Tab-separated table of C-alpha atoms in Angstrom:
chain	number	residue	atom	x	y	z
A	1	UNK	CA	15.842	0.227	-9.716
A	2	UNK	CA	15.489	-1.522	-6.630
A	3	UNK	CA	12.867	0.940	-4.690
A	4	UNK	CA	14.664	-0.475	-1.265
A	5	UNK	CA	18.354	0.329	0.094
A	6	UNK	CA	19.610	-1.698	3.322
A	7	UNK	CA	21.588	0.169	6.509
A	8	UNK	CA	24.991	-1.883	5.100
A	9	UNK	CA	24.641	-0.696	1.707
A	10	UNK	CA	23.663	2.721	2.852
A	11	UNK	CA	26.996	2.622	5.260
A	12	UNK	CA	29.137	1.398	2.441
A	13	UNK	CA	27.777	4.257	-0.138
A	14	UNK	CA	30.613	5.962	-1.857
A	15	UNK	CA	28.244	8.903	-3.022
A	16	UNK	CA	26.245	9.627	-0.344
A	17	UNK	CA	22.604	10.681	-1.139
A	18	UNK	CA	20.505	13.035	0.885
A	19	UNK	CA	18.661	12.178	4.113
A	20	UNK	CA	15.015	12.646	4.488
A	21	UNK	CA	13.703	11.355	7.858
A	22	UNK	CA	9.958	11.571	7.534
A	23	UNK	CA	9.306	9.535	11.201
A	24	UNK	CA	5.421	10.539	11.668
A	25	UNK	CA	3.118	9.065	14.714
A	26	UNK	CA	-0.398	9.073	13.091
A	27	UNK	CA	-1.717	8.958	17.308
A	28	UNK	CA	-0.338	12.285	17.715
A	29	UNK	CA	-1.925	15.693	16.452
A	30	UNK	CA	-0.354	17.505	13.691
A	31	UNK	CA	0.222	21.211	14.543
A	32	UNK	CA	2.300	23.297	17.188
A	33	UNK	CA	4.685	23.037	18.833
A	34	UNK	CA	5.955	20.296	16.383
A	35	UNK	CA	4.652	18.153	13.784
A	36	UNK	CA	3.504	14.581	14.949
A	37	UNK	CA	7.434	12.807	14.417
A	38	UNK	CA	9.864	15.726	15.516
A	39	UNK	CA	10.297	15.041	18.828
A	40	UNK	CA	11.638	11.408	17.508
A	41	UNK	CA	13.871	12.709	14.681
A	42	UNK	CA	15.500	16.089	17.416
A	43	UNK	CA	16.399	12.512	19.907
A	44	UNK	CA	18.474	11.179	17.311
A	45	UNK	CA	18.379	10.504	13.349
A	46	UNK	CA	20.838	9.533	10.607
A	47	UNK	CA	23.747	12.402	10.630
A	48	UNK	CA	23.024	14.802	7.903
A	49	UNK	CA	19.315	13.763	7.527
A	50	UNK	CA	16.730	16.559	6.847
A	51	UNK	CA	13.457	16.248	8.785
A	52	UNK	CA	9.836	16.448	6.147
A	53	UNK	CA	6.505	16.916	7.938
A	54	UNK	CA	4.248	14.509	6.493
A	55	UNK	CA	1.235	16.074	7.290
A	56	UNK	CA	2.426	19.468	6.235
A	57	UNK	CA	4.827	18.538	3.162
A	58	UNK	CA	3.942	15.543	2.144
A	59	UNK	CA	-0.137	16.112	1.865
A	60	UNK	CA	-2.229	19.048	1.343
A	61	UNK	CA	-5.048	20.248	4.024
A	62	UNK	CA	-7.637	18.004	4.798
A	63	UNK	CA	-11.251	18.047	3.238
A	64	UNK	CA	-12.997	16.898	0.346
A	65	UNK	CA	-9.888	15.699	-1.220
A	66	UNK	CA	-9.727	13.393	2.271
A	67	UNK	CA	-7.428	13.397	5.034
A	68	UNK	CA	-3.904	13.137	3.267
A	69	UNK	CA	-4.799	14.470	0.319
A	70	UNK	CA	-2.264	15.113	-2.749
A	71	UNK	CA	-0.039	17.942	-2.277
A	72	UNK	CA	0.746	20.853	-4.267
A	73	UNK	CA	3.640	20.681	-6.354
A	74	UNK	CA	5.331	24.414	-4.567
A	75	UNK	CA	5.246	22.702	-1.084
A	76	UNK	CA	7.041	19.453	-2.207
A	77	UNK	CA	9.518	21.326	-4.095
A	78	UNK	CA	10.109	23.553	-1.224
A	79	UNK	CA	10.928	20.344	1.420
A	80	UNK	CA	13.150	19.103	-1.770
A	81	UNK	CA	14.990	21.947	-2.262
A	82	UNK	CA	15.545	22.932	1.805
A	83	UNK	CA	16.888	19.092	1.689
A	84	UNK	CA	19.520	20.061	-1.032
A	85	UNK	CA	18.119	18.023	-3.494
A	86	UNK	CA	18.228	18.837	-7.162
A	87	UNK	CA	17.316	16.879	-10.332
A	88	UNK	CA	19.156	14.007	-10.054
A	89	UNK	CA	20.071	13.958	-6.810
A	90	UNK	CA	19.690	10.207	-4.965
A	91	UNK	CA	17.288	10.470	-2.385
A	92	UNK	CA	16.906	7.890	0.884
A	93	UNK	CA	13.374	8.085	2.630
A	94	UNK	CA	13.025	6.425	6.132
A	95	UNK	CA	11.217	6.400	9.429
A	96	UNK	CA	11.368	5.512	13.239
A	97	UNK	CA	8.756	2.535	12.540
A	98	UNK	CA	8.090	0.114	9.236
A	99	UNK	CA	8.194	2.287	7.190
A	100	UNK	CA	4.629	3.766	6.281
A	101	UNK	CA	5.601	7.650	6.601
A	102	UNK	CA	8.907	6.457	3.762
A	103	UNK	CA	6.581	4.749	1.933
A	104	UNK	CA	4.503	7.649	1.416
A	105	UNK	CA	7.594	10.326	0.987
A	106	UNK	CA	8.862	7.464	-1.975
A	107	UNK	CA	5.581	7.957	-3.777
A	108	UNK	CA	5.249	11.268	-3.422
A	109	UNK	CA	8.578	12.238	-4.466
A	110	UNK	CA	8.199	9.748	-7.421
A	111	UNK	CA	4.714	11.316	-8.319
A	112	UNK	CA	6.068	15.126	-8.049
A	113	UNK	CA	9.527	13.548	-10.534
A	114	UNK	CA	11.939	12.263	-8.228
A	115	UNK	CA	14.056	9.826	-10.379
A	116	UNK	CA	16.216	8.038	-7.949
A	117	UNK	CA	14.549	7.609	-4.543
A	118	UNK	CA	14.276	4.456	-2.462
A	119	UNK	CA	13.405	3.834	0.813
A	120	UNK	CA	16.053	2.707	3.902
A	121	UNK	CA	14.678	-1.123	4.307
A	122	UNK	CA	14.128	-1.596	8.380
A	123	UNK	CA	14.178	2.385	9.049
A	124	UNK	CA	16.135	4.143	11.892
A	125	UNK	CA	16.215	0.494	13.557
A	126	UNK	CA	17.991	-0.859	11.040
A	127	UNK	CA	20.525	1.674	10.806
A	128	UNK	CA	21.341	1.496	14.334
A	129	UNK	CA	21.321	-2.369	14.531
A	130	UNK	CA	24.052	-1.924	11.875
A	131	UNK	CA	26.373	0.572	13.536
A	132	UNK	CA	25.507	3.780	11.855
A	133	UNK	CA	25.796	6.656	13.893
A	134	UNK	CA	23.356	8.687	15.237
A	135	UNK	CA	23.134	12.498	15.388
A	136	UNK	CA	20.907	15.481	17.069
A	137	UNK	CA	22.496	17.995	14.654
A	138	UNK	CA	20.095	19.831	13.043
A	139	UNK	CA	22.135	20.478	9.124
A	140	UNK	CA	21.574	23.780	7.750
A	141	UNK	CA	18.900	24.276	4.433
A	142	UNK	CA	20.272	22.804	1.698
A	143	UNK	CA	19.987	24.953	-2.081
A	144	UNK	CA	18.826	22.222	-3.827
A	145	UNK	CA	17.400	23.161	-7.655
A	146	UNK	CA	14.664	20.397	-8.115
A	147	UNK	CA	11.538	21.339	-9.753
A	148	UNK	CA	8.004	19.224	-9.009
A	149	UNK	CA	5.475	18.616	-11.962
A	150	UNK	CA	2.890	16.199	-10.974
A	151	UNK	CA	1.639	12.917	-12.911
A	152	UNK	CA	5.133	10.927	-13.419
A	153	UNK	CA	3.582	7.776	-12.034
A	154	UNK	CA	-0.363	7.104	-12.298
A	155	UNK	CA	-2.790	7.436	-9.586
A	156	UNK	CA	-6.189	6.465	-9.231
A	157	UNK	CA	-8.610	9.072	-8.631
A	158	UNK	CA	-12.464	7.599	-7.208
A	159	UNK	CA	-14.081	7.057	-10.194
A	160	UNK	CA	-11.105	4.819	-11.593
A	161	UNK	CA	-11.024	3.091	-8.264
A	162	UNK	CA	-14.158	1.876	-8.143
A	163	UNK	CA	-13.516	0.590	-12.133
A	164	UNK	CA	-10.562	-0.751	-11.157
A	165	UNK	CA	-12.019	-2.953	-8.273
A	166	UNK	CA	-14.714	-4.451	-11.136
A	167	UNK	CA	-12.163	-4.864	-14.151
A	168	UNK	CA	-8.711	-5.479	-11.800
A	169	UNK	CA	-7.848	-5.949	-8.487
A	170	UNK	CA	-8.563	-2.858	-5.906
A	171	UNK	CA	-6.081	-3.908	-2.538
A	172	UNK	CA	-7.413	-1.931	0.515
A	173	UNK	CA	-4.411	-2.083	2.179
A	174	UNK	CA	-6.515	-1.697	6.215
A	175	UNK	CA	-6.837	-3.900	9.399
A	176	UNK	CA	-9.269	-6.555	8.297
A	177	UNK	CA	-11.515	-5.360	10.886
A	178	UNK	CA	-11.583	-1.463	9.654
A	179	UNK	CA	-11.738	-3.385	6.165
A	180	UNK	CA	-14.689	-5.393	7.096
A	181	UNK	CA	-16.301	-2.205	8.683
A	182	UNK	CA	-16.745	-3.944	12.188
A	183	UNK	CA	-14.855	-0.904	13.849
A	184	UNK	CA	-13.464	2.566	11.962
A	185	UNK	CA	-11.310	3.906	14.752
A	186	UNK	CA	-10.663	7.042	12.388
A	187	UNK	CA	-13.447	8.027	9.397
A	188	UNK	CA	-17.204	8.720	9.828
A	189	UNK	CA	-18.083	5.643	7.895
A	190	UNK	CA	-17.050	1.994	8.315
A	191	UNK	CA	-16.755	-0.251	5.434
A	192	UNK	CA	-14.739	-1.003	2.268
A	193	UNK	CA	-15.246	-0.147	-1.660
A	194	UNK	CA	-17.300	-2.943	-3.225
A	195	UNK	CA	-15.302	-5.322	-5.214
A	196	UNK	CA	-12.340	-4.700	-3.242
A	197	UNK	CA	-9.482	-6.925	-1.857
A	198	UNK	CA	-8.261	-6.869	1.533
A	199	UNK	CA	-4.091	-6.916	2.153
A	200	UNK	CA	-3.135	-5.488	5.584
A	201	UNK	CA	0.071	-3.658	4.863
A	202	UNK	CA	1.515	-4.959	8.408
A	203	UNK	CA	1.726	-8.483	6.142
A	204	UNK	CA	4.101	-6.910	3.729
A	205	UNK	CA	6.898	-6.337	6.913
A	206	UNK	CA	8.628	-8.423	9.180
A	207	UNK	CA	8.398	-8.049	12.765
A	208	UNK	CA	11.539	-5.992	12.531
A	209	UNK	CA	10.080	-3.767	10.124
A	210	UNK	CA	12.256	-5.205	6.984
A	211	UNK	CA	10.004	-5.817	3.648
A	212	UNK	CA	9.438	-9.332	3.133
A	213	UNK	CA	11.684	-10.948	0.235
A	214	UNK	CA	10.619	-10.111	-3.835
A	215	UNK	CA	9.344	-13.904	-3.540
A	216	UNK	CA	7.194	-13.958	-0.692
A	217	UNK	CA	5.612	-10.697	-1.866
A	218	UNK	CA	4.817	-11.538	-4.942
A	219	UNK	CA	3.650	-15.071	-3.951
A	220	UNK	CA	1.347	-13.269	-0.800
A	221	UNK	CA	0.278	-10.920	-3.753
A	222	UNK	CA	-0.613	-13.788	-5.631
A	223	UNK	CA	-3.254	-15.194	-3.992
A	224	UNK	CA	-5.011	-12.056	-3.497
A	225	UNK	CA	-5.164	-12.140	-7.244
A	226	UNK	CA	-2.426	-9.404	-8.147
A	227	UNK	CA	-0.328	-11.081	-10.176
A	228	UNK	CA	0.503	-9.171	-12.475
A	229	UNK	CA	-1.680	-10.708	-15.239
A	230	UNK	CA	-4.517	-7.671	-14.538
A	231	UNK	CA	-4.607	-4.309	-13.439
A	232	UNK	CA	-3.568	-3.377	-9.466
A	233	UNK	CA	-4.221	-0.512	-7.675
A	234	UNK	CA	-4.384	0.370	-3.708
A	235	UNK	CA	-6.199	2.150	-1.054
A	236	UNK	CA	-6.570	2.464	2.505
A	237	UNK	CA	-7.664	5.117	4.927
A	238	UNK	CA	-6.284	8.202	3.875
A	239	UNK	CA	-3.542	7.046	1.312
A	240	UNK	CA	-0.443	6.560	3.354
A	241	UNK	CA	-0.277	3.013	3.937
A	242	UNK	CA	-1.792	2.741	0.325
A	243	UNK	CA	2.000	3.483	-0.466
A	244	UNK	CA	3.233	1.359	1.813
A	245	UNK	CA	1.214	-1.582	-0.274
A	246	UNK	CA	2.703	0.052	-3.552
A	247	UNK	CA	6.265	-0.344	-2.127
A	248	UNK	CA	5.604	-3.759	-1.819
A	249	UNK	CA	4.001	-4.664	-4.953
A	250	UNK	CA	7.171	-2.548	-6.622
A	251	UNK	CA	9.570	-5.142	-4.935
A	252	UNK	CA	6.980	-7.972	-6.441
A	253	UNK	CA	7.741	-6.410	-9.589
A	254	UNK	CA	4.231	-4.802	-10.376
A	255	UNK	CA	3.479	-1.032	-10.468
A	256	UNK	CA	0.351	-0.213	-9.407
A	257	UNK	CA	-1.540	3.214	-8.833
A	258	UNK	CA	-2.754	4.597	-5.691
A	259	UNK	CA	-6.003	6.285	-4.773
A	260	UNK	CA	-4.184	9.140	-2.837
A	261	UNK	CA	-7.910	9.971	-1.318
A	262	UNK	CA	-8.938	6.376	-0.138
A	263	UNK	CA	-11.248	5.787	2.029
A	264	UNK	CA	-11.388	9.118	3.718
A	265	UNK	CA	-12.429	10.889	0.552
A	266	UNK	CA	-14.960	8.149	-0.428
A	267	UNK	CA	-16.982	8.551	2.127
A	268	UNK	CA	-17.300	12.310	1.576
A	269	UNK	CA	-19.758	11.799	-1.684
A	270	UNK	CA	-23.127	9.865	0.043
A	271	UNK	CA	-24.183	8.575	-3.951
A	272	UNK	CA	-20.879	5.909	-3.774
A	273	UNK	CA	-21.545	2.395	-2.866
A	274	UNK	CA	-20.190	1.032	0.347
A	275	UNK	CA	-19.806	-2.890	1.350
């Protein structure tokens, strides 16, 4: 299944799935009065579109684990059910930006058993550049009946990560500058995992926010050596624009596990490596 849906296909939908805005602004705190991204979706969002707190819902409290860290399998379920999904209910993911905060709701839904979720190619622009409508309504919690279990795609946990960046290819999926550890605006430590592969997820997108074509992804992908002739996995800070790289390799036509920890959870053991 194609992972993407566009605004015109979305508009055209005779069976129309359920909304989850997930808009998230990683410069603004999490925490009261409203989660970094609500102030954006109570302006305007798609009509009927429930709002998921990506900090909250769509990762588990910060630590060890890093600083988006998988979460539990009871909160997901809960932000599925309240947004009236059940178990095979279609689901549409999007954002106010290029879709980094979908990304990360399509893997996480996927990961918790989501069968049929994709992601609104172009976001909340798109939809507006073609005609949809816009509401403030807030719709009531839905009574969806979907139940999470974890482990329905694979993920990389550190140790594999590091295996993976000798045997396959590891994409970190940062700025080349965070990458190459000249500046690390966020974590403690600056670097990269040794043996890793640098792929900026802002070269997946077009200015506009739209994924690049199938092609052009898998030819970009290509010459980072992901081809899909060895194993691929991502990473990146905290392991939301890890997704955004697994989005893209999906369109390419190559799964590939994320390390939901990344960087941020790394750093927190002092014996692993760092280039």
């Amino acid at each position: 299944m194609n992972p993407l849906i566009s605004a015109d296909s979305l508009l055209a939908a005779t069976t129309r799935p359920v909304l989850i805005d997930v808009t998230w602004n990683l410069s603004v705190p999490s925490g009261p009065p409203a989660p970094p991204g609500r102030d954006a979706y109570a302006a305007g969002h798609l009509p009927g579109a429930h709002y998921v707190d990506l900090d909250a819902e769509l990762a588990g409290p910060p630590g060890e684990g890093g600083r988006h860290p998988l979460p539990s399998a009871t909160t997901v379920e809960a932000a599925l059910r309240r947004a009236g999904v059940s178990e095979d209910t279609p689901v549409v993911v999007y954002d106010a930006a290029n879709s980094m905060a979908a990304a990360r709701a399509w893997w996480i839904f996927r990961y918790f058993g989501v069968r049929d979720v994709r992601v609104l190619d172009g976001g909340f622009a798109a939809w507006r550049a073609a005609g949809g409508e816009v509401s403030t309504d807030v719709p009531s919690d839905g009574d969806g009946s979907f139940t999470a279990s974890p482990g329905h795609v694979p993920m990389l946990d550190a140790e594999s990560a590091a295996k993976l960046a000798s045997t396959g290819v590891l994409l970190d999926a940062r700025a080349p500058e965070r990458f190459a550890g000249e500046v690390e605006p966020i974590d403690k430590v600056a670097g990269h995992i040794p043996g890793a592969v640098n792929a900026p997820t802002t070269a997946n997108v077009t200015p506009d926010g739209h994924f690049l074509p199938a092609a052009d992804l898998k030819a970009r992908f290509a010459t980072l050596g992901a081809d899909g002739s060895t194993p691929v996995g991502a990473y990146c800070g905290s392991g939301v624009t890890a997704a955004h790289e697994a989005l893209a390799l999906q369109i390419a036509g190559i799964e590939a596990p994320v390390y939901v920890g990344s960087w941020s959870e790394w750093i927190t053991d002092p014996t692993r490596p760092i280039a």
